[in-house]
XYZ file of C-alpha atoms in Angstrom:
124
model
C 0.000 0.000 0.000
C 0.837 3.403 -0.512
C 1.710 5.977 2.144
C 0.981 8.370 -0.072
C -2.838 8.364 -0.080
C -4.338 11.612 0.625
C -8.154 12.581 1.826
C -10.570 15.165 1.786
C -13.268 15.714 3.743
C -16.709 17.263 2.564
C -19.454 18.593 4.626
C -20.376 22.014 6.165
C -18.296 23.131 9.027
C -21.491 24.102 10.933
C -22.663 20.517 11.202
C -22.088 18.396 14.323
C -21.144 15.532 12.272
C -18.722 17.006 11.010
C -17.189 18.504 14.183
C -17.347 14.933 15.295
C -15.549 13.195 12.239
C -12.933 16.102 12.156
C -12.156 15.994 15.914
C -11.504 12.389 15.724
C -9.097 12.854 12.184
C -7.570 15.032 14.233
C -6.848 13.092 17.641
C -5.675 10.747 14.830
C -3.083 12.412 13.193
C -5.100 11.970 9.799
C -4.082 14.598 7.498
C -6.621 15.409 5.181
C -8.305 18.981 3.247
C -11.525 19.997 4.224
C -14.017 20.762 1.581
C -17.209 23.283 2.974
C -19.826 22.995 0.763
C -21.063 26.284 2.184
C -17.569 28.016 1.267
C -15.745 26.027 -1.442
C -19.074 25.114 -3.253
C -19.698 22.053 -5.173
C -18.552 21.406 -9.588
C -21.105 19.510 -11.341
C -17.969 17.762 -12.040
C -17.712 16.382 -8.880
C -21.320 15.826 -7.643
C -21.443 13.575 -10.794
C -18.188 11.472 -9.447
C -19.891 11.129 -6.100
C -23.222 9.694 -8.199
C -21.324 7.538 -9.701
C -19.412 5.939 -6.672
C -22.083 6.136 -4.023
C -25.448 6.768 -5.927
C -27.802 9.447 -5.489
C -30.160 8.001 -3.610
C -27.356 7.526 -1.028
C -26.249 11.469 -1.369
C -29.103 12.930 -0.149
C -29.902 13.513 3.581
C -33.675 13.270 4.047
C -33.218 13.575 7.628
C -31.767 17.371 7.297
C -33.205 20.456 7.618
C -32.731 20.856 3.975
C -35.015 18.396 2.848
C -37.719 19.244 5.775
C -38.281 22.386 4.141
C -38.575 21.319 0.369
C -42.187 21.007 -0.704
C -43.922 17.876 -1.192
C -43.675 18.201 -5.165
C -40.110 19.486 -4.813
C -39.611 16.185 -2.826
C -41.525 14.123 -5.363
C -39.674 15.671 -8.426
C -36.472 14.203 -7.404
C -36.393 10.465 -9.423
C -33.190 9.868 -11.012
C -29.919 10.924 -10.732
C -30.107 14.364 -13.005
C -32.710 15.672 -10.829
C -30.991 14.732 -7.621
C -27.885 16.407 -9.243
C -29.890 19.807 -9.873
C -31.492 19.175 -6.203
C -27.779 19.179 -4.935
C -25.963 21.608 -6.834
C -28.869 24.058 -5.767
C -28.702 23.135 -1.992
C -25.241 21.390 -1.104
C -26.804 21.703 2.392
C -28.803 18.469 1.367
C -25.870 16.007 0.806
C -25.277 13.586 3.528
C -22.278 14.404 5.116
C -19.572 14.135 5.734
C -18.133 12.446 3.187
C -14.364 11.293 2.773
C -12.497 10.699 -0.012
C -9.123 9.792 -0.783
C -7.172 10.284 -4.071
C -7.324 6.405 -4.908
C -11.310 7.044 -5.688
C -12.623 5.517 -2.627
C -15.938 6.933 -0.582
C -17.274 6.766 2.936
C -20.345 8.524 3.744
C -21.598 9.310 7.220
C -19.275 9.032 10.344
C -18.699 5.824 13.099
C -15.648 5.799 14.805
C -15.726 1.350 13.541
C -16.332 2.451 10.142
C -13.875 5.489 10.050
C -10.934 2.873 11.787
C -11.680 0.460 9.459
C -11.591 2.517 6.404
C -8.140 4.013 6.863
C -6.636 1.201 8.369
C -7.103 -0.281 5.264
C -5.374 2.576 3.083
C -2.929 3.308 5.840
């Protein structure tokens, strides 16, 4: 393996996830760039990698404020990936976070502390 992997972090710096999942990269040494959605936006370019590797379905957080306030049709307009894609690029607020990455195209979205140890111990 390579020592040379390198992560990113998505989310919104806001979010208590994500205060969790970068407090424990942290305590662990983990180097890694964090993305805000908020700040640093989101490509098309991107959103449509994520899609591909994790699915849209799997993207967006219908447990989030976000998607609480959509309207029902709003909500029943998203069917397929393009307008889940549209959904997201319009509110980034609405994609699950956080998400890690690392530069060898692999994707773990949400944060346990099992899940997190498991997935780096394995690109360590």
């Amino acid at each position: 393996m390579s020592t040379s992997t390198s992560y990113v972090l998505y989310g919104i710096k806001n979010c208590d996830t994500i205060k969790k999942a970068r407090q424990w990269l942290d305590n662990h040494h983990i180097i890694y760039q964090f993305h805000d959605y908020r700040t640093d936006g989101i490509s098309i370019e991107l959103l449509e990698i994520f899609i591909q590797y994790l699915g849209w379905e799997a993207l967006i957080n219908k447990r989030g404020m976000t998607w609480k306030k959509l309207s029902d049709e709003q909500k029943a307009n998203i069917i397929d990936a393009t307008t889940a894609k549209e959904l997201m690029l319009k509110y980034p607020a609405i994609i699950k976070r956080p998400l890690l990455t690392t530069t060898n195209n692999d994707y773990l979205l949400g944060f346990s502390i099992d899940e997190y140890q498991q997935f780096l111990h394995h690109r360590g």
